[in-house]
PDB file of C-alpha atoms in Angstrom:
ATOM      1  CA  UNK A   1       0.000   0.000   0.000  1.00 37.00           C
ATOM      2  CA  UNK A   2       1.581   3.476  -1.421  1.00 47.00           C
ATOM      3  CA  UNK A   3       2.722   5.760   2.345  1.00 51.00           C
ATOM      4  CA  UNK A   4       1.529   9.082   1.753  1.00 57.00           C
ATOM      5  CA  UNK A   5       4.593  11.515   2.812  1.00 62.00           C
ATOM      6  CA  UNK A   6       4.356  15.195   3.998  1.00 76.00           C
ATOM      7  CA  UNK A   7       7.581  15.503   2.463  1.00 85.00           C
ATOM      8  CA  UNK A   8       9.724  13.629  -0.213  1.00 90.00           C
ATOM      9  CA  UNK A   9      12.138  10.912   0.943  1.00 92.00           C
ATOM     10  CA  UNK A  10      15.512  12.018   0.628  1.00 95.00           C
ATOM     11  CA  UNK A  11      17.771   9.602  -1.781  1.00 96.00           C
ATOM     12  CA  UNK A  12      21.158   9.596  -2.337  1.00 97.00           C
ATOM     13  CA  UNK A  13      22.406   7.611  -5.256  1.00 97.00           C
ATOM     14  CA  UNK A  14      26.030   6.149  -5.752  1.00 97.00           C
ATOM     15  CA  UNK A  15      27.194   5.208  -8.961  1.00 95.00           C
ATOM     16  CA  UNK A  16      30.335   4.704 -10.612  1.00 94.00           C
ATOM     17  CA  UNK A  17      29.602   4.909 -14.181  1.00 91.00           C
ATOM     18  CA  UNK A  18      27.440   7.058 -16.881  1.00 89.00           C
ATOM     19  CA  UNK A  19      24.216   7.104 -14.814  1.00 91.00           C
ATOM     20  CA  UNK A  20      22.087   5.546 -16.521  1.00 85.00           C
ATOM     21  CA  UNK A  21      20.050   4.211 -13.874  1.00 85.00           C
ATOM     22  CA  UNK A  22      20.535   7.232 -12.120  1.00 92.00           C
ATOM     23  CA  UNK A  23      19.091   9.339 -15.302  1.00 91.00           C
ATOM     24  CA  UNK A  24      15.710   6.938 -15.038  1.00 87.00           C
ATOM     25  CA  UNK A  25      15.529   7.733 -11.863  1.00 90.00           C
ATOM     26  CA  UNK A  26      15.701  11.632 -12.447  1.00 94.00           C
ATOM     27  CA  UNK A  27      13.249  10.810 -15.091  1.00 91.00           C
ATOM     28  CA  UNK A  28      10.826   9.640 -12.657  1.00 88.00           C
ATOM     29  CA  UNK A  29      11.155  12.425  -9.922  1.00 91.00           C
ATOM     30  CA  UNK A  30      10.282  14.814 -12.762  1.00 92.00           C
ATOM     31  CA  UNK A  31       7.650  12.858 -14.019  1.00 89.00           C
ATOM     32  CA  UNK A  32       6.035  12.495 -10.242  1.00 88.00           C
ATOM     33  CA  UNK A  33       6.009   9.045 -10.554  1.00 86.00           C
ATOM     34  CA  UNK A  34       8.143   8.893  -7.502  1.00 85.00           C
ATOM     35  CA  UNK A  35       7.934  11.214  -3.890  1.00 89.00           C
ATOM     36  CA  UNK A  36      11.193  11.372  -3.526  1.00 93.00           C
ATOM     37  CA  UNK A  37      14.160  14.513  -3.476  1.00 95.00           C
ATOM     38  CA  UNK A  38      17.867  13.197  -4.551  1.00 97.00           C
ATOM     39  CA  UNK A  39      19.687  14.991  -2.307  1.00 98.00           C
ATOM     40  CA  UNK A  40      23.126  13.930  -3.298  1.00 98.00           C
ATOM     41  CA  UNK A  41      24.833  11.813  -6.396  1.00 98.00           C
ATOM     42  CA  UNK A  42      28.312  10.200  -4.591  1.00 98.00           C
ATOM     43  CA  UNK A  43      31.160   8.787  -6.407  1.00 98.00           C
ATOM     44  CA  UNK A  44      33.868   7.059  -6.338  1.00 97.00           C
ATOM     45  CA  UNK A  45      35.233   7.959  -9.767  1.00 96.00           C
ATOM     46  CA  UNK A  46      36.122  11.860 -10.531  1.00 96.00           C
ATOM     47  CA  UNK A  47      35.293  11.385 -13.860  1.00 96.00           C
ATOM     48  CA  UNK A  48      31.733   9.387 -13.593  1.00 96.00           C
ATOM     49  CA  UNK A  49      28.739  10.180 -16.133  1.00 96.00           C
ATOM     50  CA  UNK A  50      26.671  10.007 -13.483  1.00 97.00           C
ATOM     51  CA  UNK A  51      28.448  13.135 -11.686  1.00 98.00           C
ATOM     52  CA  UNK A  52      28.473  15.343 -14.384  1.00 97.00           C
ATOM     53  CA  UNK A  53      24.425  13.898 -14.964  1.00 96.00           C
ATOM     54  CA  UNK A  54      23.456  15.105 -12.057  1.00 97.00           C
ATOM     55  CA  UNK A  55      25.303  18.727 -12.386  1.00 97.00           C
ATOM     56  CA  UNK A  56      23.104  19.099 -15.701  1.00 96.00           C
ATOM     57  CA  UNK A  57      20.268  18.895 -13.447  1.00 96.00           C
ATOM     58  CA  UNK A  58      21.359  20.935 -10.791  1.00 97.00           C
ATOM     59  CA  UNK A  59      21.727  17.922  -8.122  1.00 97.00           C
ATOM     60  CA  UNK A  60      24.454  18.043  -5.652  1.00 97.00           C
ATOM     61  CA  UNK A  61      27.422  16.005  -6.716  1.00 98.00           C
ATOM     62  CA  UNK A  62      29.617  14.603  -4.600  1.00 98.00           C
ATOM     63  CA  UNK A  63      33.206  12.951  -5.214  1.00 98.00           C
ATOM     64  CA  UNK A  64      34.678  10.408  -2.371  1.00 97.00           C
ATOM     65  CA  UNK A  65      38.146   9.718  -3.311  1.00 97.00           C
ATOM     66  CA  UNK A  66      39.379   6.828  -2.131  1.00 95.00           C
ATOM     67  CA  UNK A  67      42.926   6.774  -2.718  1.00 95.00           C
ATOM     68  CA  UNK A  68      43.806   8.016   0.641  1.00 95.00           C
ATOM     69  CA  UNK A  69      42.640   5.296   1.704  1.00 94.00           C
ATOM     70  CA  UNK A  70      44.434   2.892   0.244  1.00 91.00           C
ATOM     71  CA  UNK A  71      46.809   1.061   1.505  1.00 89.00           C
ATOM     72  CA  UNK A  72      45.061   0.455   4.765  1.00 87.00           C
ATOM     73  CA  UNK A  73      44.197  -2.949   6.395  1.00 88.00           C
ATOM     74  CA  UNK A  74      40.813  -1.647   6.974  1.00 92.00           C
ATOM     75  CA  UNK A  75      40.948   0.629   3.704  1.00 94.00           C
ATOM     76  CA  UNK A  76      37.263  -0.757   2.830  1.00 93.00           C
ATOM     77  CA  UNK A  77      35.949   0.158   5.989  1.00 95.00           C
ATOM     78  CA  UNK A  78      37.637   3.774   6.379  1.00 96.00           C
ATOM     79  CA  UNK A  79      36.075   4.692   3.360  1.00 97.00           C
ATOM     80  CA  UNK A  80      32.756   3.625   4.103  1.00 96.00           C
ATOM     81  CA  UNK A  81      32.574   5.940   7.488  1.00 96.00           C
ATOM     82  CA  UNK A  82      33.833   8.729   5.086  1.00 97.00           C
ATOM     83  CA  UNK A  83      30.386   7.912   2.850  1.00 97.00           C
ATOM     84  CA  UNK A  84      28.777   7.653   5.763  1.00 97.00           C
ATOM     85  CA  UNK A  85      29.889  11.203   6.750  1.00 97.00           C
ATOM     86  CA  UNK A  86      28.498  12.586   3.999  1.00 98.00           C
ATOM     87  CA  UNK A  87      25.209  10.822   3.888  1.00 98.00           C
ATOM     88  CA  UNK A  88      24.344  11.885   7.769  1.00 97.00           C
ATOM     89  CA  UNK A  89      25.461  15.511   6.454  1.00 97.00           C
ATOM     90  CA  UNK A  90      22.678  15.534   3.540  1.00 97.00           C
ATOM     91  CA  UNK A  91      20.292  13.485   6.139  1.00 96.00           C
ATOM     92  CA  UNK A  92      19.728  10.893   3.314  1.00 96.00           C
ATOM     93  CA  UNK A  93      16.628   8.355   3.869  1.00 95.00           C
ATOM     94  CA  UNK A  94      17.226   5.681   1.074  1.00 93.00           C
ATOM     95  CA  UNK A  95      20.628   5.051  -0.525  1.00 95.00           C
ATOM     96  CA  UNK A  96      20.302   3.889  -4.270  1.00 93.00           C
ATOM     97  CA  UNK A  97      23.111   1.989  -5.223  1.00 91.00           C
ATOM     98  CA  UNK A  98      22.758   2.526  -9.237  1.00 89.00           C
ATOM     99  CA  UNK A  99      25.697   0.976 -10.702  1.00 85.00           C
ATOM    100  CA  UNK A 100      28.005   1.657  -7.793  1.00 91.00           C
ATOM    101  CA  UNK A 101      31.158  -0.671  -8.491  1.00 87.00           C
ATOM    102  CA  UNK A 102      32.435  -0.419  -5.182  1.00 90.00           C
ATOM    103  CA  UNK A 103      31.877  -3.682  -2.516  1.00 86.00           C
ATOM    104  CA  UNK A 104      29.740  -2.162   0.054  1.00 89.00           C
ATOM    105  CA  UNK A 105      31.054  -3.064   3.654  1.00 90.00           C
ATOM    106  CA  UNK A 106      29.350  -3.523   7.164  1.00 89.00           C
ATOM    107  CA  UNK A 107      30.019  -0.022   8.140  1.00 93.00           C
ATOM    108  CA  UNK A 108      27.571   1.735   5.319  1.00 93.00           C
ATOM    109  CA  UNK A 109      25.178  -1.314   5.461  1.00 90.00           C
ATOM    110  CA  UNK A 110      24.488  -1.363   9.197  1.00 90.00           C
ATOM    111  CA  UNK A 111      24.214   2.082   8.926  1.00 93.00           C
ATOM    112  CA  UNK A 112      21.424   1.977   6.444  1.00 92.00           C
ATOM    113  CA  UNK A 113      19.196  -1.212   7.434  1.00 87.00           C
ATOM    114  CA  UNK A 114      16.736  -1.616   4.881  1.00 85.00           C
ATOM    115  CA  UNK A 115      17.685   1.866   3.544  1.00 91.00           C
ATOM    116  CA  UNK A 116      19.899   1.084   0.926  1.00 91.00           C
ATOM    117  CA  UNK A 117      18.676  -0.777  -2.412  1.00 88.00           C
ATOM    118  CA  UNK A 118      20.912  -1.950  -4.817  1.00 82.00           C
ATOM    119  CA  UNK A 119      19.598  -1.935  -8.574  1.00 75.00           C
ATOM    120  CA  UNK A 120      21.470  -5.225 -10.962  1.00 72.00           C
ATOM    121  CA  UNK A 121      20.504  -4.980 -14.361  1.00 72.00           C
ATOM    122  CA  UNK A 122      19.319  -8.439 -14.674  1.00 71.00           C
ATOM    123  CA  UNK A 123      16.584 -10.896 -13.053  1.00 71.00           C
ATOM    124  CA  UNK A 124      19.113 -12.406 -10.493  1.00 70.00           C
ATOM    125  CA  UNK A 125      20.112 -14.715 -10.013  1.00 71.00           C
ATOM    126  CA  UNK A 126      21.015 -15.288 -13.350  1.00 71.00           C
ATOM    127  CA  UNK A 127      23.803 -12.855 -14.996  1.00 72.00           C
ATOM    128  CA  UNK A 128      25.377 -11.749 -11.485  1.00 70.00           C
ATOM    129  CA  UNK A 129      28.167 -10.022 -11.927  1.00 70.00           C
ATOM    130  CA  UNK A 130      29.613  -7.619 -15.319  1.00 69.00           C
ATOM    131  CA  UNK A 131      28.535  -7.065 -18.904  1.00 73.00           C
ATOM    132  CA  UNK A 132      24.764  -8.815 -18.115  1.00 72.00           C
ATOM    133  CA  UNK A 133      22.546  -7.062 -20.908  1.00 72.00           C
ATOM    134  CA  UNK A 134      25.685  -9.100 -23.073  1.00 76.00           C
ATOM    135  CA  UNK A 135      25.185 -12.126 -21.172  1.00 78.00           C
ATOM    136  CA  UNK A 136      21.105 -11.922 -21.630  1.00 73.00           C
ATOM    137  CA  UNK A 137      21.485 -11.731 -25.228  1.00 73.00           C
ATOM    138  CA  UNK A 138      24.447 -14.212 -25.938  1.00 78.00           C
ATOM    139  CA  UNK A 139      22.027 -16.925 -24.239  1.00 74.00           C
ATOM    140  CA  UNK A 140      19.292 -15.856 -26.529  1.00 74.00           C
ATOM    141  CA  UNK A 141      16.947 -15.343 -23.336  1.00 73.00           C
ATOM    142  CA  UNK A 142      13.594 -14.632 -24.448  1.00 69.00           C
ATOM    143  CA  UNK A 143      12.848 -12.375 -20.952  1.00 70.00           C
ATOM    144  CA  UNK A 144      15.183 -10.028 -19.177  1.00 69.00           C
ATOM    145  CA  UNK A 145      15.302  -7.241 -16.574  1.00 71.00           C
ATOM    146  CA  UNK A 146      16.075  -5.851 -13.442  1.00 71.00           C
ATOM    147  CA  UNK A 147      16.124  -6.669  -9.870  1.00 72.00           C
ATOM    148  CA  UNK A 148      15.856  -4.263  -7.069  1.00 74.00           C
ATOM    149  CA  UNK A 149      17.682  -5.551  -3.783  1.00 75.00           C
ATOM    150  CA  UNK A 150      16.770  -4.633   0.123  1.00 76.00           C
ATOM    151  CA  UNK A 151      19.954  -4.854   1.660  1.00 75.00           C
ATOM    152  CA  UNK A 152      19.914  -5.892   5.155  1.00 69.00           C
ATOM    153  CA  UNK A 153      21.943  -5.761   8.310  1.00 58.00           C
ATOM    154  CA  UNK A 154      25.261  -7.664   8.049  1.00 53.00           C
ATOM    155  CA  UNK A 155      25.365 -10.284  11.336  1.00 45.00           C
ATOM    156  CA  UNK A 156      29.505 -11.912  10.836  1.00 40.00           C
ATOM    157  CA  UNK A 157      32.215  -9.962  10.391  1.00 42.00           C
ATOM    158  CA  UNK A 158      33.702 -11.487   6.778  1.00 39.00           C
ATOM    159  CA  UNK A 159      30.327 -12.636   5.448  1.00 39.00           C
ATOM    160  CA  UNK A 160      28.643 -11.761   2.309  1.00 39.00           C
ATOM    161  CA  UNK A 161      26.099  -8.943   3.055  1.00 41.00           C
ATOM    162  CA  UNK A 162      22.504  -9.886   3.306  1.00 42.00           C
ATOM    163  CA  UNK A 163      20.034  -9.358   1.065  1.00 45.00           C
ATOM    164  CA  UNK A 164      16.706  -9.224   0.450  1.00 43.00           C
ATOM    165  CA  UNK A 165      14.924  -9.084  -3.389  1.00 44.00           C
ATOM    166  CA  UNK A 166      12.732  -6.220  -3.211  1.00 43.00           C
ATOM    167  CA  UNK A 167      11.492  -5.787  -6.656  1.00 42.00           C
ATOM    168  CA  UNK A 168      11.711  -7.833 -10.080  1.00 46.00           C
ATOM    169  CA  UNK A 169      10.963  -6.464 -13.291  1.00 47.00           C
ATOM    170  CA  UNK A 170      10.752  -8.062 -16.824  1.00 49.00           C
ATOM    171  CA  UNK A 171      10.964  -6.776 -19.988  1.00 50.00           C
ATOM    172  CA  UNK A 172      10.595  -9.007 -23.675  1.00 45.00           C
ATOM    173  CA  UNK A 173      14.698  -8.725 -24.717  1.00 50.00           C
ATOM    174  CA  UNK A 174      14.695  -6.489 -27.938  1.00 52.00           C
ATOM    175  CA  UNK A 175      16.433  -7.417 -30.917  1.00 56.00           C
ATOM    176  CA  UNK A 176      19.559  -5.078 -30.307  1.00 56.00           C
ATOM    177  CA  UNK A 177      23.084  -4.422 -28.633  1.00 55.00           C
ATOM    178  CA  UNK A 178      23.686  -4.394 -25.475  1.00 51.00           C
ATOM    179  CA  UNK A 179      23.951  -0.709 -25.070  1.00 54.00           C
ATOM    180  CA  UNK A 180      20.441  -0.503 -26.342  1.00 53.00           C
ATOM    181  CA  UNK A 181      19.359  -3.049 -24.460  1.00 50.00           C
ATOM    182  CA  UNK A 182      20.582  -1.604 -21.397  1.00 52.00           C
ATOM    183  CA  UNK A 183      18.911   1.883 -22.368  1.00 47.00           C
ATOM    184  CA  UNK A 184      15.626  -0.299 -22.290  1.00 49.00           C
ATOM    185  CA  UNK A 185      16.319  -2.346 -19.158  1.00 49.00           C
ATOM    186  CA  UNK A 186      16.710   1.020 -16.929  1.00 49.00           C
ATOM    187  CA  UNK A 187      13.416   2.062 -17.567  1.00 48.00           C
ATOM    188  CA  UNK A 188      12.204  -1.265 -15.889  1.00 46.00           C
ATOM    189  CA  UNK A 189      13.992  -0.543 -12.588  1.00 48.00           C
ATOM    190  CA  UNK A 190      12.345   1.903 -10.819  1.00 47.00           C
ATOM    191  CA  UNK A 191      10.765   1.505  -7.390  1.00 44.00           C
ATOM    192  CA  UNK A 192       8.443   3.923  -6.249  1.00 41.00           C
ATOM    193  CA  UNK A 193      10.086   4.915  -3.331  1.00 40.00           C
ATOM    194  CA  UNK A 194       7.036   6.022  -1.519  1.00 40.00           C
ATOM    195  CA  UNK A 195       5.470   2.687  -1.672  1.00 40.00           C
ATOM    196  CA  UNK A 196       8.589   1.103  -0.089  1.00 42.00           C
ATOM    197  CA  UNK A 197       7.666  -0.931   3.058  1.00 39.00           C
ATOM    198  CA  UNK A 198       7.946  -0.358   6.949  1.00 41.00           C
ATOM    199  CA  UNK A 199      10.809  -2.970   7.547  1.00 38.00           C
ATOM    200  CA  UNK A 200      12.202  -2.755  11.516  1.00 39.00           C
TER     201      UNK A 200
END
């Protein structure tokens, strides 16, 4: 059932490459499909599409450098309590991974229980991983899409993160290259934030 909100929910999105989940989710905002403000777009690449995206449409963008971190034992974990920084300044309500290509440690996720989604362009679990829109259409699938995923609280130190499918969408596979393909598939992956659950 759709929560009616006073006020937009406040969404950060990460991303590490041209945005192009992040651009159908601007798409949406304007539209009014979705109640929801992004309040920051985070990277960890200086040069990422998705930054220079959201400058064109006057979002905050936000670079997190991680090479002073590196060389750390904990390097992974530093970082993410530098994210986390910046999401408690911009008092962020969902994070939107949208092609973030960065692993995702304890530190951001326990921060964020069920608060941070994490958008794979392909109806998992088949095609995990890179290159899946390839993938799809190498097998000849006749269906493809995208899968929306809760992430939830991480219990061992060292364990893969927990997660939780939130949404599946399909789409019939077009008769094109990946890049189209992929063009296609982003429009299938929005959740409308303001119908997400009350998870405790």
């Amino acid at each position: 059932m759709p929560i009616n909100r006073t006020t937009p929910l406040r969404v950060a999105v990460l991303a590490s490459g041209r945005g192009s989940n992040l651009q159908a989710i601007i798409d949406a905002i304007e539209a009014e499909r979705v109640q929801a403000q992004i309040v920051a777009v985070i990277s960890n690449k200086k040069d990422a599409g998705a930054l220079e995206r959201a400058r064109k449409h006057g979002l905050k963008d936000v670079f997190v450098d991680p090479k002073p971190f590196a060389g750390q034992p904990d390097s992974r974990e530093t970082y993410d309590r530098a994210l986390r920084e910046v999401l408690q300044q911009h008092e962020v309500d969902l994070v939107l991974l949208a092609g973030y290509m960065k692993i995702v440690t304890a530190v951001l996720v326990n921060a964020y229980v069920n608060r941070m989604m994490n958008i794979h362009p392909s109806l998992l679990p088949s095609f995990p991983g890179l290159d899946v829109q390839k993938k799809a259409i190498d097998w000849g699938c006749k269906l493809a899409g995208c899968t929306c995923i809760l992430s939830r609280k991480v219990w061992m130190k060292d364990r893969s993160l927990s997660k939780l499918p939130c949404r599946s969408s399909t789409r019939t596979l077009p008769k094109s290259s990946p890049r189209e393909f992929s063009f296609r598939n982003t429009r299938s992956i929005l959740v409308p934030c303001n119908s997400l659950p009350k998870v405790d």
